[in-house]
mmCIF file of C-alpha atoms in Angstrom:
data_model
loop_
_atom_site.group_PDB
_atom_site.id
_atom_site.type_symbol
_atom_site.label_atom_id
_atom_site.label_comp_id
_atom_site.label_asym_id
_atom_site.label_seq_id
_atom_site.Cartn_x
_atom_site.Cartn_y
_atom_site.Cartn_z
ATOM 1 C CA MET D 1358 52.471 151.425 -104.740
ATOM 2 C CA LYS D 1359 54.020 154.825 -104.096
ATOM 3 C CA VAL D 1360 51.806 157.840 -103.629
ATOM 4 C CA SER D 1361 52.831 160.694 -105.865
ATOM 5 C CA PRO D 1362 53.650 163.992 -104.122
ATOM 6 C CA PHE D 1363 52.252 165.807 -107.160
ATOM 7 C CA PRO D 1364 48.539 166.691 -107.447
ATOM 8 C CA PRO D 1365 46.518 164.559 -109.900
ATOM 9 C CA ASP D 1366 45.149 167.598 -111.794
ATOM 10 C CA GLY D 1367 48.247 167.993 -113.984
ATOM 11 C CA SER D 1368 49.506 171.111 -112.254
ATOM 12 C CA GLY D 1369 52.130 168.986 -110.546
ATOM 13 C CA PHE D 1370 54.244 168.891 -113.683
ATOM 14 C CA GLU D 1371 55.290 172.504 -113.218
ATOM 15 C CA ALA D 1372 56.287 171.745 -109.606
ATOM 16 C CA PHE D 1373 58.169 168.656 -110.791
ATOM 17 C CA VAL D 1374 60.106 170.723 -113.355
ATOM 18 C CA GLN D 1375 61.039 173.333 -110.736
ATOM 19 C CA GLN D 1376 62.070 170.592 -108.314
ATOM 20 C CA SER D 1377 64.085 168.399 -110.683
ATOM 21 C CA ALA D 1378 65.431 170.560 -113.527
ATOM 22 C CA ALA D 1379 68.714 171.397 -111.777
ATOM 23 C CA GLY D 1380 69.367 167.739 -110.939
ATOM 24 C CA LEU D 1381 68.615 166.665 -114.497
ATOM 25 C CA LEU D 1382 70.979 169.317 -115.818
ATOM 26 C CA ARG D 1383 73.726 168.029 -113.493
ATOM 27 C CA LEU D 1384 73.120 164.459 -114.708
ATOM 28 C CA GLY D 1385 73.214 165.723 -118.301
ATOM 29 C CA ASN D 1386 76.560 167.426 -117.596
ATOM 30 C CA VAL D 1387 77.947 164.193 -116.190
ATOM 31 C CA LEU D 1388 76.822 162.232 -119.233
ATOM 32 C CA THR D 1389 77.717 164.656 -122.019
ATOM 33 C CA LEU D 1390 80.649 166.583 -120.516
ATOM 34 C CA ASN D 1391 79.284 169.631 -122.354
ATOM 35 C CA ARG D 1392 76.992 172.326 -120.947
ATOM 36 C CA ALA D 1393 75.084 173.018 -124.176
ATOM 37 C CA ALA D 1394 74.522 169.316 -124.889
ATOM 38 C CA ALA D 1395 73.442 168.820 -121.260
ATOM 39 C CA GLU D 1396 70.862 171.593 -121.590
ATOM 40 C CA ASP D 1397 69.490 170.028 -124.778
ATOM 41 C CA LEU D 1398 69.374 166.610 -123.130
ATOM 42 C CA ALA D 1399 67.587 167.973 -120.049
ATOM 43 C CA GLN D 1400 65.084 169.830 -122.223
ATOM 44 C CA GLU D 1401 64.309 166.752 -124.320
ATOM 45 C CA THR D 1402 63.953 164.694 -121.139
ATOM 46 C CA LEU D 1403 61.471 167.148 -119.645
ATOM 47 C CA ILE D 1404 59.477 167.171 -122.898
ATOM 48 C CA ARG D 1405 59.219 163.375 -122.769
ATOM 49 C CA VAL D 1406 58.258 163.431 -119.088
ATOM 50 C CA GLY D 1407 55.602 166.058 -119.836
ATOM 51 C CA LEU D 1408 54.129 163.907 -122.595
ATOM 52 C CA ALA D 1409 53.944 160.937 -120.227
ATOM 53 C CA TRP D 1410 52.882 162.961 -117.173
ATOM 54 C CA SER D 1411 49.353 161.541 -116.810
ATOM 55 C CA ARG D 1412 50.798 158.022 -116.651
ATOM 56 C CA LEU D 1413 53.622 159.056 -114.318
ATOM 57 C CA ARG D 1414 51.403 160.785 -111.764
ATOM 58 C CA SER D 1415 49.818 157.474 -110.841
ATOM 59 C CA ASP D 1416 53.195 155.691 -110.821
ATOM 60 C CA GLY D 1417 54.574 158.033 -108.186
ATOM 61 C CA ASN D 1418 58.168 157.996 -109.490
ATOM 62 C CA PRO D 1419 58.530 160.686 -112.151
ATOM 63 C CA ALA D 1420 62.123 161.431 -111.065
ATOM 64 C CA GLY D 1421 63.167 157.843 -111.751
ATOM 65 C CA TYR D 1422 61.413 157.919 -115.113
ATOM 66 C CA ALA D 1423 63.157 161.195 -115.978
ATOM 67 C CA GLN D 1424 66.606 159.830 -115.080
ATOM 68 C CA ARG D 1425 66.057 156.665 -117.082
ATOM 69 C CA THR D 1426 64.708 158.681 -120.015
ATOM 70 C CA MET D 1427 67.762 160.948 -119.941
ATOM 71 C CA VAL D 1428 70.196 158.029 -119.951
ATOM 72 C CA ASN D 1429 68.294 156.349 -122.805
ATOM 73 C CA LEU D 1430 68.266 159.577 -124.841
ATOM 74 C CA PHE D 1431 72.007 159.964 -124.275
ATOM 75 C CA LEU D 1432 72.745 156.370 -125.303
ATOM 76 C CA ASN D 1433 70.509 156.592 -128.370
ATOM 77 C CA GLU D 1434 72.125 159.848 -129.488
ATOM 78 C CA ARG D 1435 75.608 158.392 -129.104
ATOM 79 C CA ARG D 1436 74.591 155.370 -131.205
ATOM 80 C CA ARG D 1437 73.148 157.583 -133.958
ATOM 81 C CA ARG D 1438 75.853 160.202 -133.983
ATOM 82 C CA ARG D 1439 77.811 160.201 -137.191
ATOM 83 C CA PRO D 1440 80.183 162.929 -138.345
ATOM 84 C CA MET D 1441 78.594 165.191 -140.914
ATOM 85 C CA PRO D 1442 80.838 166.886 -143.462
ATOM 86 C CA THR D 1443 80.572 170.640 -143.404
ATOM 87 C CA ASP D 1444 82.317 173.621 -144.916
ATOM 88 C CA ARG D 1445 82.394 175.500 -141.580
ATOM 89 C CA ILE D 1446 83.862 174.661 -138.211
ATOM 90 C CA PRO D 1447 80.978 174.410 -135.715
ATOM 91 C CA GLU D 1448 80.821 176.733 -132.739
ATOM 92 C CA THR D 1449 81.532 175.104 -129.414
ATOM 93 C CA GLY D 1450 79.256 175.691 -126.459
ATOM 94 C CA CYS D 1451 80.579 176.946 -123.163
ATOM 95 C CA ASP D 1452 81.327 174.259 -120.624
ATOM 96 C CA ASP D 1453 79.968 174.011 -117.111
ATOM 97 C CA PRO D 1454 82.467 175.672 -114.724
ATOM 98 C CA ALA D 1455 81.879 173.010 -112.067
ATOM 99 C CA LEU D 1456 82.619 170.276 -114.578
ATOM 100 C CA ALA D 1457 85.667 172.173 -115.824
ATOM 101 C CA ALA D 1458 86.962 172.239 -112.248
ATOM 102 C CA VAL D 1459 86.785 168.453 -112.136
ATOM 103 C CA ASP D 1460 88.565 168.127 -115.452
ATOM 104 C CA SER D 1461 89.880 171.079 -117.342
ATOM 105 C CA THR D 1462 91.711 169.216 -120.105
ATOM 106 C CA ALA D 1463 90.099 168.701 -123.465
ATOM 107 C CA ALA D 1464 92.182 165.573 -124.039
ATOM 108 C CA VAL D 1465 90.534 163.627 -121.212
ATOM 109 C CA ARG D 1466 87.094 164.706 -122.402
ATOM 110 C CA GLN D 1467 87.955 163.542 -125.901
ATOM 111 C CA ILE D 1468 89.172 160.196 -124.582
ATOM 112 C CA LEU D 1469 85.967 159.740 -122.568
ATOM 113 C CA ALA D 1470 83.882 160.667 -125.612
ATOM 114 C CA SER D 1471 85.674 157.995 -127.646
ATOM 115 C CA LEU D 1472 84.365 155.199 -125.409
ATOM 116 C CA PRO D 1473 81.325 153.162 -126.456
ATOM 117 C CA PRO D 1474 78.120 154.783 -125.132
ATOM 118 C CA LYS D 1475 77.359 152.352 -122.290
ATOM 119 C CA GLN D 1476 80.952 152.415 -121.064
ATOM 120 C CA GLN D 1477 80.978 156.208 -121.134
ATOM 121 C CA ALA D 1478 77.638 156.386 -119.307
ATOM 122 C CA ALA D 1479 78.714 153.826 -116.689
ATOM 123 C CA ILE D 1480 82.015 155.619 -116.002
ATOM 124 C CA ALA D 1481 80.352 159.041 -115.866
ATOM 125 C CA LEU D 1482 77.586 157.842 -113.539
ATOM 126 C CA ARG D 1483 80.017 155.978 -111.274
ATOM 127 C CA TYR D 1484 82.989 158.303 -111.048
ATOM 128 C CA LEU D 1485 81.511 161.734 -111.766
ATOM 129 C CA ALA D 1486 77.992 161.348 -110.330
ATOM 130 C CA ASP D 1487 79.201 158.906 -107.626
ATOM 131 C CA LEU D 1488 76.204 156.582 -108.063
ATOM 132 C CA PRO D 1489 76.320 153.002 -106.743
ATOM 133 C CA ASN D 1490 76.338 150.104 -109.203
ATOM 134 C CA ASP D 1491 72.717 149.174 -108.408
ATOM 135 C CA GLU D 1492 71.482 152.665 -109.308
ATOM 136 C CA ILE D 1493 73.579 152.728 -112.480
ATOM 137 C CA ALA D 1494 72.144 149.336 -113.439
ATOM 138 C CA ARG D 1495 68.613 150.689 -112.967
ATOM 139 C CA LEU D 1496 69.361 153.722 -115.126
ATOM 140 C CA LEU D 1497 71.075 151.712 -117.868
ATOM 141 C CA GLY D 1498 68.474 148.932 -117.796
ATOM 142 C CA CYS D 1499 70.932 146.147 -117.032
ATOM 143 C CA THR D 1500 72.236 144.106 -114.109
ATOM 144 C CA PRO D 1501 74.846 145.294 -111.605
ATOM 145 C CA ALA D 1502 77.190 142.631 -113.012
ATOM 146 C CA THR D 1503 76.876 144.238 -116.456
ATOM 147 C CA VAL D 1504 77.644 147.628 -114.913
ATOM 148 C CA ARG D 1505 80.804 146.208 -113.323
ATOM 149 C CA SER D 1506 81.747 144.727 -116.689
ATOM 150 C CA GLN D 1507 81.145 148.041 -118.508
ATOM 151 C CA LEU D 1508 83.197 149.887 -115.871
ATOM 152 C CA SER D 1509 86.041 147.391 -116.125
ATOM 153 C CA ARG D 1510 86.120 147.519 -119.922
ATOM 154 C CA GLY D 1511 85.773 151.301 -119.985
ATOM 155 C CA LEU D 1512 88.612 151.804 -117.522
ATOM 156 C CA SER D 1513 90.737 149.346 -119.480
ATOM 157 C CA ASN D 1514 90.042 151.292 -122.687
ATOM 158 C CA LEU D 1515 90.890 154.560 -120.929
ATOM 159 C CA ARG D 1516 94.167 153.150 -119.607
ATOM 160 C CA ALA D 1517 95.108 151.820 -123.027
ATOM 161 C CA THR D 1518 94.244 155.101 -124.746
ATOM 162 C CA MET D 1519 96.053 157.195 -122.162
ATOM 163 C CA THR D 1520 99.133 154.937 -122.369
ATOM 164 C CA VAL D 1521 99.254 155.265 -126.159
ATOM 165 C CA GLU D 1522 98.815 159.044 -126.030
ATOM 166 C CA GLY D 1523 101.019 159.532 -122.954
#
């Protein structure tokens, strides 16, 4: 059993937020490819971690719980997302400059966003966050073999889409 570096009186949550918020925001950027959506995802993740803090203090791995929570929130949102008709064009949030440096074209972002949620998450975590397959499997709640399968299918879908559009 791991010993938590955070005090058991509850004050450790504030230290955890200060310590991990930037990393969660980076992970959110990798998953969503959008700064505003990443901020919302990080905020919702920290709310969920805060609600479960008393249980997490004794576990000793709140960072792992936060990462897994963020990936689950992302996957659930992608499954639920349905286009809503509207009479106005929605405003777009500003993108993360670091992410824009990696990929400045809207077309590639759109292609990535068109992938099924687990394929998009696997590709983002592998190629943008540079995580190993074992860590991706832990975050997605599957086996490393499933991660390899999701990566293979996702890359195949990307190649096919880029060939059709190219």
